[in-house]
Structure formats: C-alpha cells, structure tokens
GROMACS .gro file of C-alpha atoms in nm:
model
  437
    1MET     CA    1   0.000   0.000   0.000
    2PRO     CA    2   0.211   0.290  -0.125
    3PRO     CA    3   0.206   0.638   0.029
    4GLU     CA    4  -0.078   0.851  -0.099
    5SER     CA    5  -0.006   1.175  -0.278
    6GLN     CA    6   0.006   1.479  -0.049
    7ALA     CA    7  -0.342   1.565  -0.163
    8SER     CA    8  -0.650   1.525  -0.039
    9PRO     CA    9  -1.679   1.975   0.187
   10VAL     CA   10  -1.979   1.801   0.242
   11GLU     CA   11  -2.330   1.947   0.251
   12SER     CA   12  -2.598   1.886   0.514
   13ALA     CA   13  -2.962   1.984   0.485
   14GLU     CA   14  -2.980   2.087   0.851
   15PRO     CA   15  -2.731   2.214   1.110
   16SER     CA   16  -2.501   1.939   1.229
   17ALA     CA   17  -2.609   1.729   1.521
   18ALA     CA   18  -2.392   1.693   1.828
   19PRO     CA   19  -2.062   1.540   1.725
   20GLN     CA   20  -1.985   1.178   1.790
   21ILE     CA   21  -1.662   1.217   1.981
   22ALA     CA   22  -1.386   0.992   1.852
   23ALA     CA   23  -1.117   0.875   2.089
   24GLU     CA   24  -0.793   1.034   1.976
   25GLY     CA   25  -0.603   0.885   2.268
   26ALA     CA   26  -0.668   0.674   2.570
   27GLY     CA   27  -0.970   0.824   2.742
   28ALA     CA   28  -0.928   1.159   2.566
   29ARG     CA   29  -1.199   1.345   2.379
   30ALA     CA   30  -1.135   1.529   2.058
   31PRO     CA   31  -1.135   1.911   2.071
   32LEU     CA   32  -1.463   2.073   1.967
   33CYS     CA   33  -1.517   2.377   1.747
   34PHE     CA   34  -1.841   2.569   1.676
   35VAL     CA   35  -1.865   2.706   1.322
   36ILE     CA   36  -2.130   2.974   1.266
   37ASP     CA   37  -2.199   3.102   0.914
   38GLU     CA   38  -2.518   3.147   0.714
   39GLU     CA   39  -2.339   3.022   0.400
   40SER     CA   40  -2.340   2.642   0.404
   41SER     CA   41  -2.047   2.611   0.162
   42ILE     CA   42  -1.814   2.800   0.395
   43ARG     CA   43  -1.955   2.634   0.705
   44HIS     CA   44  -1.894   2.285   0.571
   45PHE     CA   45  -1.560   2.372   0.414
   46VAL     CA   46  -1.421   2.500   0.744
   47SER     CA   47  -1.573   2.204   0.926
   48LEU     CA   48  -1.412   1.950   0.697
   49ILE     CA   49  -1.069   2.108   0.735
   50LEU     CA   50  -1.105   2.093   1.113
   51GLN     CA   51  -1.233   1.734   1.107
   52GLY     CA   52  -0.929   1.632   0.905
   53LEU     CA   53  -0.709   1.791   1.171
   54GLY     CA   54  -0.872   1.586   1.448
   55ILE     CA   55  -1.117   1.850   1.570
   56ASP     CA   56  -1.488   1.775   1.607
   57THR     CA   57  -1.729   2.040   1.486
   58MET     CA   58  -2.082   2.160   1.531
   59GLU     CA   59  -2.220   2.385   1.258
   60PHE     CA   60  -2.485   2.655   1.293
   61ARG     CA   61  -2.657   2.862   1.030
   62GLU     CA   62  -2.795   3.114   1.279
   63HIS     CA   63  -2.651   3.284   1.585
   64ALA     CA   64  -2.959   3.197   1.791
   65GLN     CA   65  -2.895   2.824   1.735
   66PHE     CA   66  -2.534   2.871   1.836
   67ARG     CA   67  -2.624   3.058   2.156
   68ALA     CA   68  -2.870   2.784   2.254
   69ALA     CA   69  -2.603   2.515   2.208
   70CYS     CA   70  -2.365   2.704   2.438
   71ALA     CA   71  -2.588   2.604   2.729
   72SER     CA   72  -2.503   2.235   2.685
   73HIS     CA   73  -2.163   2.230   2.507
   74THR     CA   74  -1.832   2.403   2.575
   75PRO     CA   75  -1.626   2.425   2.258
   76ASP     CA   76  -1.251   2.478   2.256
   77LEU     CA   77  -1.276   2.717   1.962
   78ILE     CA   78  -1.554   2.929   1.809
   79ILE     CA   79  -1.534   3.050   1.448
   80LEU     CA   80  -1.801   3.319   1.418
   81ASN     CA   81  -1.906   3.488   1.095
   82ILE     CA   82  -2.013   3.854   1.102
   83ASN     CA   83  -2.295   3.916   0.855
   84LEU     CA   84  -2.460   4.244   0.760
   85ASP     CA   85  -2.652   4.256   1.089
   86ALA     CA   86  -2.371   4.293   1.341
   87ASN     CA   87  -2.622   4.314   1.630
   88ASP     CA   88  -2.663   3.937   1.623
   89ALA     CA   89  -2.288   3.892   1.662
   90ILE     CA   90  -2.277   4.146   1.944
   91LEU     CA   91  -2.547   3.950   2.129
   92SER     CA   92  -2.348   3.630   2.082
   93LEU     CA   93  -2.034   3.789   2.222
   94GLU     CA   94  -2.228   3.920   2.520
   95THR     CA   95  -2.372   3.571   2.580
   96LEU     CA   96  -2.024   3.419   2.575
   97GLY     CA   97  -1.906   3.684   2.819
   98LYS     CA   98  -2.190   3.609   3.063
   99LEU     CA   99  -2.109   3.237   3.040
  100GLY     CA  100  -1.745   3.308   3.119
  101TYR     CA  101  -1.634   3.130   2.803
  102GLY     CA  102  -1.261   3.054   2.821
  103GLY     CA  103  -1.190   2.923   2.473
  104ALA     CA  104  -1.072   3.117   2.169
  105VAL     CA  105  -1.307   3.322   1.948
  106GLN     CA  106  -1.223   3.370   1.580
  107LEU     CA  107  -1.424   3.634   1.394
  108MET     CA  108  -1.449   3.606   1.016
  109SER     CA  109  -1.629   3.819   0.758
  110ASN     CA  110  -1.609   3.987   0.418
  111ARG     CA  111  -1.703   4.316   0.581
  112GLY     CA  112  -1.456   4.598   0.632
  113SER     CA  113  -1.165   4.561   0.872
  114ALA     CA  114  -1.292   4.849   1.088
  115VAL     CA  115  -1.617   4.661   1.164
  116LEU     CA  116  -1.430   4.343   1.254
  117GLU     CA  117  -1.178   4.524   1.474
  118ASN     CA  118  -1.462   4.702   1.655
  119LEU     CA  119  -1.636   4.371   1.728
  120LYS     CA  120  -1.308   4.216   1.835
  121HIS     CA  121  -1.266   4.501   2.083
  122MET     CA  122  -1.622   4.441   2.213
  123GLY     CA  123  -1.533   4.076   2.268
  124GLU     CA  124  -1.221   4.175   2.460
  125GLN     CA  125  -1.436   4.400   2.680
  126GLN     CA  126  -1.636   4.085   2.762
  127ARG     CA  127  -1.303   3.931   2.870
  128LEU     CA  128  -1.310   3.686   2.580
  129ARG     CA  129  -0.994   3.553   2.420
  130MET     CA  130  -1.028   3.711   2.077
  131LEU     CA  131  -0.799   3.598   1.794
  132PRO     CA  132  -0.680   3.826   1.511
  133VAL     CA  133  -0.971   3.882   1.270
  134LEU     CA  134  -0.998   3.667   0.956
  135LYS     CA  135  -1.104   3.836   0.633
  136LYS     CA  136  -1.285   3.645   0.357
  137PRO     CA  137  -1.184   3.503   0.120
  138PHE     CA  138  -0.922   3.299   0.300
  139GLU     CA  139  -0.710   2.995   0.227
  140THR     CA  140  -0.721   2.645   0.372
  141SER     CA  141  -0.391   2.715   0.543
  142ALA     CA  142  -0.551   2.999   0.745
  143ILE     CA  143  -0.776   2.751   0.931
  144GLN     CA  144  -0.488   2.512   0.980
  145LYS     CA  145  -0.274   2.786   1.132
  146ILE     CA  146  -0.554   2.884   1.372
  147ALA     CA  147  -0.586   2.524   1.493
  148ALA     CA  148  -0.210   2.485   1.526
  149ALA     CA  149  -0.173   2.813   1.719
  150GLN     CA  150  -0.438   2.694   1.966
  151LYS     CA  151  -0.267   2.353   1.988
  152LEU     CA  152  -0.585   2.174   1.886
  153GLY     CA  153  -0.612   1.847   1.691
  154PHE     CA  154  -0.346   1.607   1.578
  155ALA     CA  155   0.018   1.688   1.632
  156LYS     CA  156   0.226   1.746   1.320
  157PRO     CA  157   0.339   1.409   1.176
  158THR     CA  158   0.682   1.309   1.296
  159GLU     CA  159   0.980   1.250   1.069
  160ALA     CA  160   1.095   0.949   1.271
  161ARG     CA  161   1.106   0.612   1.097
  162VAL     CA  162   0.995   0.260   1.184
  163SER     CA  163   0.973  -0.056   0.980
  164LEU     CA  164   0.633  -0.168   0.855
  165ALA     CA  165   0.694  -0.512   1.006
  166ASP     CA  166   0.753  -0.363   1.352
  167ALA     CA  167   0.448  -0.139   1.320
  168LEU     CA  168   0.228  -0.436   1.226
  169ASN     CA  169   0.368  -0.659   1.502
  170SER     CA  170   0.309  -0.383   1.759
  171ASN     CA  171  -0.046  -0.308   1.635
  172TRP     CA  172   0.045   0.055   1.563
  173VAL     CA  173  -0.111   0.059   1.215
  174GLU     CA  174  -0.451   0.219   1.164
  175PHE     CA  175  -0.646   0.318   0.855
  176TRP     CA  176  -0.767   0.664   0.763
  177TYR     CA  177  -1.025   0.762   0.502
  178GLN     CA  178  -1.024   1.045   0.249
  179PRO     CA  179  -1.342   1.164   0.072
  180LYS     CA  180  -1.376   1.108  -0.301
  181VAL     CA  181  -1.608   1.351  -0.478
  182ASP     CA  182  -1.829   1.334  -0.786
  183MET     CA  183  -1.712   1.665  -0.929
  184LYS     CA  184  -1.998   1.714  -1.175
  185ARG     CA  185  -2.277   1.665  -0.923
  186LYS     CA  186  -2.077   1.795  -0.625
  187ARG     CA  187  -2.165   1.492  -0.417
  188LEU     CA  188  -1.964   1.250  -0.211
  189ALA     CA  189  -1.897   0.945  -0.427
  190GLY     CA  190  -1.667   0.731  -0.214
  191ALA     CA  191  -1.356   0.725  -0.003
  192GLU     CA  192  -1.000   0.600  -0.021
  193LEU     CA  193  -0.822   0.417   0.259
  194PHE     CA  194  -0.468   0.511   0.366
  195ALA     CA  195  -0.239   0.361   0.627
  196ARG     CA  196  -0.103   0.554   0.923
  197VAL     CA  197   0.109   0.451   1.220
  198ARG     CA  198   0.022   0.582   1.567
  199HIS     CA  199   0.351   0.539   1.753
  200PRO     CA  200   0.349   0.550   2.136
  201GLN     CA  201   0.638   0.798   2.142
  202HIS     CA  202   0.641   0.963   1.799
  203GLY     CA  203   0.265   1.005   1.747
  204ILE     CA  204   0.109   0.994   1.399
  205MET     CA  205   0.345   0.879   1.127
  206MET     CA  206   0.287   0.919   0.753
  207PRO     CA  207   0.350   0.636   0.503
  208GLY     CA  208   0.688   0.775   0.404
  209SER     CA  209   0.804   0.701   0.758
  210PHE     CA  210   0.724   0.329   0.755
  211MET     CA  211   0.671   0.209   0.398
  212GLN     CA  212   1.027   0.232   0.271
  213ASP     CA  213   1.194  -0.105   0.222
  214ALA     CA  214   0.878  -0.289   0.331
  215ASP     CA  215   0.897  -0.660   0.251
  216GLU     CA  216   0.632  -0.844   0.048
  217ALA     CA  217   0.499  -1.033   0.351
  218SER     CA  218   0.441  -0.710   0.543
  219LEU     CA  219   0.276  -0.548   0.240
  220ALA     CA  220   0.041  -0.846   0.208
  221THR     CA  221  -0.048  -0.826   0.578
  222LEU     CA  222  -0.109  -0.453   0.548
  223ALA     CA  223  -0.331  -0.507   0.244
  224GLU     CA  224  -0.533  -0.775   0.424
  225GLN     CA  225  -0.585  -0.554   0.728
  226GLY     CA  226  -0.682  -0.268   0.498
  227LEU     CA  227  -0.943  -0.484   0.326
  228VAL     CA  228  -1.097  -0.583   0.659
  229SER     CA  229  -1.096  -0.222   0.781
  230ALA     CA  230  -1.266  -0.099   0.462
  231LEU     CA  231  -1.534  -0.367   0.483
  232LYS     CA  232  -1.600  -0.293   0.851
  233ALA     CA  233  -1.623   0.077   0.769
  234GLY     CA  234  -1.877  -0.013   0.502
  235VAL     CA  235  -2.087  -0.195   0.761
  236SER     CA  236  -2.078   0.103   0.998
  237LEU     CA  237  -2.169   0.343   0.717
  238SER     CA  238  -2.455   0.126   0.594
  239LYS     CA  239  -2.611   0.141   0.941
  240ILE     CA  240  -2.651   0.517   0.906
  241GLY     CA  241  -2.783   0.489   0.553
  242VAL     CA  242  -2.462   0.568   0.364
  243ASN     CA  243  -2.329   0.342   0.090
  244LEU     CA  244  -1.982   0.440  -0.030
  245ARG     CA  245  -1.743   0.249  -0.250
  246ILE     CA  246  -1.407   0.244  -0.073
  247ALA     CA  247  -1.077   0.225  -0.259
  248ILE     CA  248  -0.762   0.054  -0.131
  249ASN     CA  249  -0.407   0.063  -0.269
  250ILE     CA  250  -0.267  -0.285  -0.313
  251SER     CA  251   0.027  -0.447  -0.491
  252LEU     CA  252  -0.036  -0.706  -0.758
  253PRO     CA  253   0.169  -0.977  -0.577
  254ALA     CA  254  -0.035  -0.917  -0.259
  255LEU     CA  255  -0.357  -0.929  -0.458
  256VAL     CA  256  -0.264  -1.266  -0.606
  257LYS     CA  257  -0.176  -1.414  -0.267
  258LEU     CA  258  -0.470  -1.286  -0.062
  259PRO     CA  259  -0.805  -1.472  -0.040
  260VAL     CA  260  -0.990  -1.153  -0.130
  261ALA     CA  261  -1.319  -1.327  -0.212
  262ASP     CA  262  -1.324  -1.505   0.126
  263ILE     CA  263  -1.244  -1.184   0.314
  264VAL     CA  264  -1.523  -1.000   0.132
  265ARG     CA  265  -1.778  -1.273   0.204
  266GLU     CA  266  -1.691  -1.268   0.575
  267TYR     CA  267  -1.683  -0.892   0.638
  268ARG     CA  268  -1.893  -0.717   0.370
  269PRO     CA  269  -2.211  -0.526   0.465
  270ASP     CA  270  -2.522  -0.741   0.456
  271THR     CA  271  -2.712  -0.517   0.214
  272ASP     CA  272  -2.834  -0.585  -0.138
  273ASN     CA  273  -2.704  -0.255  -0.274
  274TRP     CA  274  -2.352  -0.267  -0.132
  275PRO     CA  275  -2.142  -0.061  -0.379
  276GLY     CA  276  -1.836  -0.283  -0.341
  277LEU     CA  277  -1.464  -0.214  -0.322
  278ILE     CA  278  -1.205  -0.063  -0.555
  279LEU     CA  279  -0.853  -0.204  -0.550
  280ASP     CA  280  -0.592   0.036  -0.690
  281LEU     CA  281  -0.297  -0.114  -0.878
  282THR     CA  282  -0.019   0.106  -1.010
  283GLU     CA  283   0.003   0.155  -1.385
  284GLU     CA  284   0.362   0.032  -1.377
  285GLN     CA  285   0.256  -0.305  -1.235
  286ILE     CA  286  -0.034  -0.339  -1.477
  287VAL     CA  287   0.177  -0.262  -1.785
  288LYS     CA  288   0.419  -0.538  -1.683
  289GLU     CA  289   0.142  -0.788  -1.602
  290ILE     CA  290  -0.160  -0.687  -1.809
  291SER     CA  291  -0.280  -1.044  -1.857
  292LEU     CA  292  -0.257  -1.127  -1.486
  293ALA     CA  293  -0.432  -0.803  -1.388
  294CYS     CA  294  -0.716  -0.879  -1.629
  295GLN     CA  295  -0.746  -1.232  -1.487
  296MET     CA  296  -0.772  -1.093  -1.133
  297SER     CA  297  -1.034  -0.843  -1.244
  298GLU     CA  298  -1.246  -1.120  -1.397
  299LYS     CA  299  -1.204  -1.333  -1.084
  300LEU     CA  300  -1.306  -1.059  -0.838
  301SER     CA  301  -1.584  -0.890  -1.036
  302PRO     CA  302  -1.857  -1.139  -0.924
  303HIS     CA  303  -1.777  -1.038  -0.564
  304ASN     CA  304  -1.835  -0.668  -0.644
  305VAL     CA  305  -1.464  -0.592  -0.623
  306ARG     CA  306  -1.333  -0.385  -0.914
  307LEU     CA  307  -0.980  -0.289  -1.007
  308ALA     CA  308  -0.849   0.060  -1.082
  309ILE     CA  309  -0.527   0.192  -1.234
  310ASP     CA  310  -0.334   0.426  -1.006
  311ASP     CA  311  -0.084   0.684  -1.133
  312PHE     CA  312  -0.242   0.654  -1.478
  313GLY     CA  313  -0.105   0.829  -1.786
  314ARG     CA  314   0.270   0.789  -1.773
  315ALA     CA  315   0.269   0.468  -1.975
  316HIS     CA  316  -0.063   0.511  -2.150
  317THR     CA  317   0.086   0.434  -2.491
  318ALA     CA  318   0.146   0.075  -2.379
  319LEU     CA  319  -0.212   0.042  -2.260
  320THR     CA  320  -0.359   0.174  -2.583
  321LYS     CA  321  -0.246  -0.150  -2.749
  322VAL     CA  322  -0.496  -0.343  -2.538
  323LYS     CA  323  -0.847  -0.345  -2.683
  324GLU     CA  324  -1.027  -0.384  -2.351
  325LEU     CA  325  -0.917  -0.296  -2.001
  326PRO     CA  326  -1.159  -0.418  -1.729
  327PHE     CA  327  -1.091  -0.135  -1.485
  328ALA     CA  328  -1.356   0.074  -1.309
  329GLU     CA  329  -1.140   0.381  -1.252
  330MET     CA  330  -0.822   0.535  -1.383
  331LYS     CA  331  -0.654   0.773  -1.140
  332LEU     CA  332  -0.456   1.042  -1.312
  333ALA     CA  333  -0.091   1.076  -1.214
  334ARG     CA  334  -0.064   1.371  -0.980
  335SER     CA  335   0.191   1.539  -1.203
  336PHE     CA  336  -0.084   1.586  -1.464
  337VAL     CA  337  -0.327   1.734  -1.212
  338THR     CA  338  -0.086   1.984  -1.057
  339ASP     CA  339  -0.155   2.330  -1.204
  340CYS     CA  340  -0.365   2.176  -1.483
  341GLY     CA  341  -0.575   2.492  -1.477
  342THR     CA  342  -0.283   2.723  -1.552
  343ASP     CA  343   0.003   2.514  -1.694
  344LYS     CA  344  -0.008   2.525  -2.077
  345VAL     CA  345   0.181   2.196  -2.099
  346ASN     CA  346  -0.006   2.002  -1.830
  347ALA     CA  347  -0.355   2.108  -1.935
  348PRO     CA  348  -0.370   1.938  -2.279
  349VAL     CA  349  -0.194   1.626  -2.148
  350CYS     CA  350  -0.440   1.604  -1.860
  351LYS     CA  351  -0.735   1.635  -2.099
  352THR     CA  352  -0.592   1.365  -2.324
  353VAL     CA  353  -0.548   1.122  -2.036
  354ILE     CA  354  -0.905   1.185  -1.915
  355GLY     CA  355  -1.032   1.113  -2.265
  356LEU     CA  356  -0.828   0.792  -2.277
  357ALA     CA  357  -0.981   0.675  -1.947
  358HIS     CA  358  -1.328   0.733  -2.091
  359SER     CA  359  -1.238   0.546  -2.410
  360PHE     CA  360  -1.174   0.239  -2.195
  361GLY     CA  361  -1.513   0.281  -2.026
  362ALA     CA  362  -1.355   0.384  -1.694
  363LEU     CA  363  -1.412   0.681  -1.467
  364ALA     CA  364  -1.132   0.938  -1.463
  365VAL     CA  365  -1.018   1.034  -1.112
  366GLY     CA  366  -0.813   1.346  -1.039
  367ILE     CA  367  -0.596   1.310  -0.728
  368GLY     CA  368  -0.396   1.563  -0.531
  369ILE     CA  369  -0.638   1.848  -0.599
  370GLU     CA  370  -0.516   2.138  -0.390
  371LYS     CA  371  -0.624   2.449  -0.581
  372ALA     CA  372  -0.960   2.579  -0.692
  373SER     CA  373  -0.819   2.636  -1.041
  374GLU     CA  374  -0.730   2.268  -1.068
  375MET     CA  375  -1.081   2.167  -0.964
  376THR     CA  376  -1.240   2.402  -1.218
  377ALA     CA  377  -1.014   2.282  -1.498
  378LEU     CA  378  -1.074   1.913  -1.424
  379VAL     CA  379  -1.450   1.963  -1.429
  380SER     CA  380  -1.429   2.142  -1.765
  381MET     CA  381  -1.216   1.856  -1.902
  382GLY     CA  382  -1.481   1.600  -1.806
  383CYS     CA  383  -1.300   1.442  -1.511
  384ASP     CA  384  -1.550   1.234  -1.315
  385LEU     CA  385  -1.418   1.203  -0.960
  386GLY     CA  386  -1.169   1.397  -0.751
  387GLN     CA  387  -0.988   1.387  -0.421
  388GLY     CA  388  -0.732   1.607  -0.251
  389PHE     CA  389  -0.685   1.845   0.040
  390LEU     CA  390  -0.916   2.093  -0.134
  391LEU     CA  391  -1.201   1.843  -0.091
  392GLY     CA  392  -1.106   1.674   0.233
  393GLN     CA  393  -0.809   1.526   0.415
  394PRO     CA  394  -0.764   1.165   0.527
  395MET     CA  395  -0.902   1.108   0.877
  396PRO     CA  396  -0.940   0.813   1.119
  397MET     CA  397  -1.229   0.577   1.048
  398GLU     CA  398  -1.424   0.676   1.361
  399ARG     CA  399  -1.391   1.044   1.269
  400PHE     CA  400  -1.491   0.982   0.907
  401ILE     CA  401  -1.802   0.790   1.015
  402SER     CA  402  -1.881   1.063   1.269
  403LEU     CA  403  -1.859   1.324   0.996
  404MET     CA  404  -2.089   1.122   0.770
  405ARG     CA  405  -2.336   1.088   1.058
  406GLN     CA  406  -2.343   1.466   1.095
  407ARG     CA  407  -2.394   1.516   0.724
  408VAL     CA  408  -2.689   1.289   0.653
  409ASN     CA  409  -3.046   1.249   0.760
  410VAL     CA  410  -3.028   0.897   0.901
  411VAL     CA  411  -3.247   0.644   0.719
  412PRO     CA  412  -3.326   0.287   0.825
  413ALA     CA  413  -3.040   0.049   0.764
  414SER     CA  414  -3.275  -0.175   0.568
  415ASN     CA  415  -3.321   0.103   0.312
  416PRO     CA  416  -2.980   0.269   0.265
  417VAL     CA  417  -2.929   0.536   0.007
  418SER     CA  418  -2.633   0.603  -0.216
  419LEU     CA  419  -2.452   0.937  -0.241
  420PRO     CA  420  -2.676   1.127   0.001
  421ILE     CA  421  -2.416   1.388   0.081
  422GLU     CA  422  -2.386   1.714  -0.105
  423VAL     CA  423  -2.039   1.862  -0.143
  424ALA     CA  424  -1.974   2.232  -0.101
  425VAL     CA  425  -1.679   2.264  -0.335
  426ALA     CA  426  -1.425   2.520  -0.224
  427ALA     CA  427  -1.376   2.635  -0.581
  428GLU     CA  428  -1.659   2.877  -0.523
  429PRO     CA  429  -1.543   3.242  -0.503
  430ALA     CA  430  -1.608   3.256  -0.129
  431ILE     CA  431  -1.291   3.067  -0.047
  432ALA     CA  432  -0.965   3.028  -0.231
  433ALA     CA  433  -0.803   2.707  -0.110
  434ALA     CA  434  -0.431   2.652  -0.098
  435PRO     CA  435  -0.214   2.344  -0.041
  436ALA     CA  436  -0.221   2.200   0.306
  437THR     CA  437   0.093   2.150   0.503
   0.00000   0.00000   0.00000
C-alpha cells in the first residue's frame, strides 16, 4: 500500500447534530469547534478542514442556534461569521461573556476591517480571548494555522522512521479515510483508505516514515488488514444509511496471494445494494502484467470488487495497445493534475489522459487536488471524480463515520441510500483554497 499523494466539503440539509466524539487517545476526547456562518459552503468547508485535523465540529446557520447550544456544550474554539446585521454577533459575544467562556473566538467576515476590529474590541471587553480577525476570502492554510496556534487536533506528523513489520507486530497501524467527490454533481462518491502509524512515542506517522523497504509479507499483511478495515467501515456506514465504494491501494503480488473473495464474504455489509470495493494497482505493475491483472479483475468482479489503475497516464501508450481494459477507474498521475488549470503543458496532457480513461469505459479520477483552479479545470475537461486536500483530508475511520453521521439524515439500515451527501466545493469564489501543510 504505497504512500498517498500529499493531496486530499460536504453538505448537510440541517445544522449538524452533536458530534460523535472519537477517541484520539486513551480516554481523551477530541477538541470541539463551533462554526457559525449562514453560508453552508463556507460552514462545511471550514468544518471539513477541522475534522481532518482531528477536531470535532458543530455547525450553525444562525446565531440563535449557536447561543442555545452554548448552554449544553463548551467548545474549545468558536469560528463566528459577522454578517450584515452585526447586532446578532454582538449579542453572541455578550452571551459568551456572561457564560465566562474561556476558549478562543475567531471572527471572520467579508465586511470591512474596521467593523471586525470594533467587534473584536467588544469581545475583549467581555473578557473573551479574541484571535486576530480573519477576512474572507481565505485559504485552507488559514484555518490550519488557527488550529495549530491553539494547539488543537493532531500533532504534526513526525519524521521518525519505523519498519512496517515492527508497526504491524506492535499493532500501531490504523487506517484513515479520504473523501472522493463526484465533481460534476458535487456529491460525495466514495472514499480511499490510507495507512497511518500511531507510535506511542512519535505520534502519527505518515506512510513515508514506515513504507520504505517494506517486505512483500508485510505489504500483504497490510493489504489484508486494509481490506478488513474498509469492509468494517462499510458496515458502519450502511447502518446510518450511507453506501460508499471504498478504494484501497494494493500491490499485484499481494492481490494474487490474498483470499480476497473469502475476506469480502466474511466482512462485507449485509445489504443488497452494497457498492463494493475498488482495489488500486499502479500503472507500472499493470503494464508489466496486463494479462494477470485482467485475470484478477475477472475473478473478483462477481464479488463486487473492481480494479483501478493508479498513477495513470505515464505509460498510457502501452495500454492503448490493449483493446479492452476491465478497470472501473483510472486515477490520473498527480503530475498531470498539478496546475492543470494554468500550466499550458499540463492542461492538454491532462485532458488527453481523461479522454483515454473514458475510451476504456472507466471513470477518470483526479488526485492531489489542492487548488480551486485545478478543480475548475478538471470539471471542464470532463474528469468524473476527484480527491485532494481541497475536498477533504484523510481522517481516522471513527472520525470519518462521525462526519458522515453529521452530514446525513439517518435512514433505516434496511433502506440505505447512495450518495446522500452534497459537497460544497471550495472552488466557489467565497474561499480560495491553498495546499495544506
């Protein structure tokens, strides 16, 4: 399971319910942030950034809803939008003052700086801990810096190294999930699973810290655990009425060795409309073993497990010689996606590769989307799905399921629905997103 690219919001019809607190450590609760904004796209965008950082959120469209929630919840951070009627914000600040709120308050608005500074001063008069004002539009990194300055959420990944074998033997490996978006309909379309190590001394470790020099046996064990995790996540999601197809990176040798069909039969959700799994194989492996990859695709298809080509496009000339490729998705190499909205060389290549994916009857997936311009360009080129920090970061399974629970109106498990979650794409003018750190 190779490291994911350094890439990687979701719409609710009503204000979010109380968060389902995920255990980030032994007996610890995740930090909580209130996000108040009448614009759902901004509300959900900010919320998703925070969720990816390990911070639970509650979202409110109106100040009155927010003030009512303060009676039963004490957030660590409040991000408060100032609309045209500043009186509502003044009342909220006064309420927080009377409650003796001790957390941080972040004001944000597209109004003039003088108005924001005046309200910040009013908050300080209420003895509130007011942060420097945040003007719209703002970048993804602005929210990340606020969380980091308040020391909320996950610690920055360490640069220490461990072997994958040691991490597996010590049960340090866990699996995180990144949203995958239908870019045309702006709806959640799936998720991709990534491995992380939670080390007792070093904290969260990224794949680059434990995947180097991994042996085939360890890679096979990691792939098997990833399959089980994805299937269990599917069961948990189906219980809240969400059916998402989850993708997993896997090596071809591991795929051949693993009893994938048996694992799926044992752990898959017991629903008739289970969307299945996607197993991502690198283009390099497929080009070398096209016949074997096609055999595996034919073998797994009856079990609702489809194959996808990862890092697609670098060797596409070799694949064009094959009349039929039985792959559900083709994930564009990140080098094609980067700056595809502005780079005069990348743009036509990216469009060509998307067209090639469609010619094989597969969905084109843009990965590593970090800029609004990239998102806009990919949509105009006909790219079907997308993932990246612009659309959502990888997060622990419990946190991902908690976020889905907040985003949907729960339906009976016996009647699950597909793609019930609207996505508030950050490419809208309200927010200009930048690469995450």
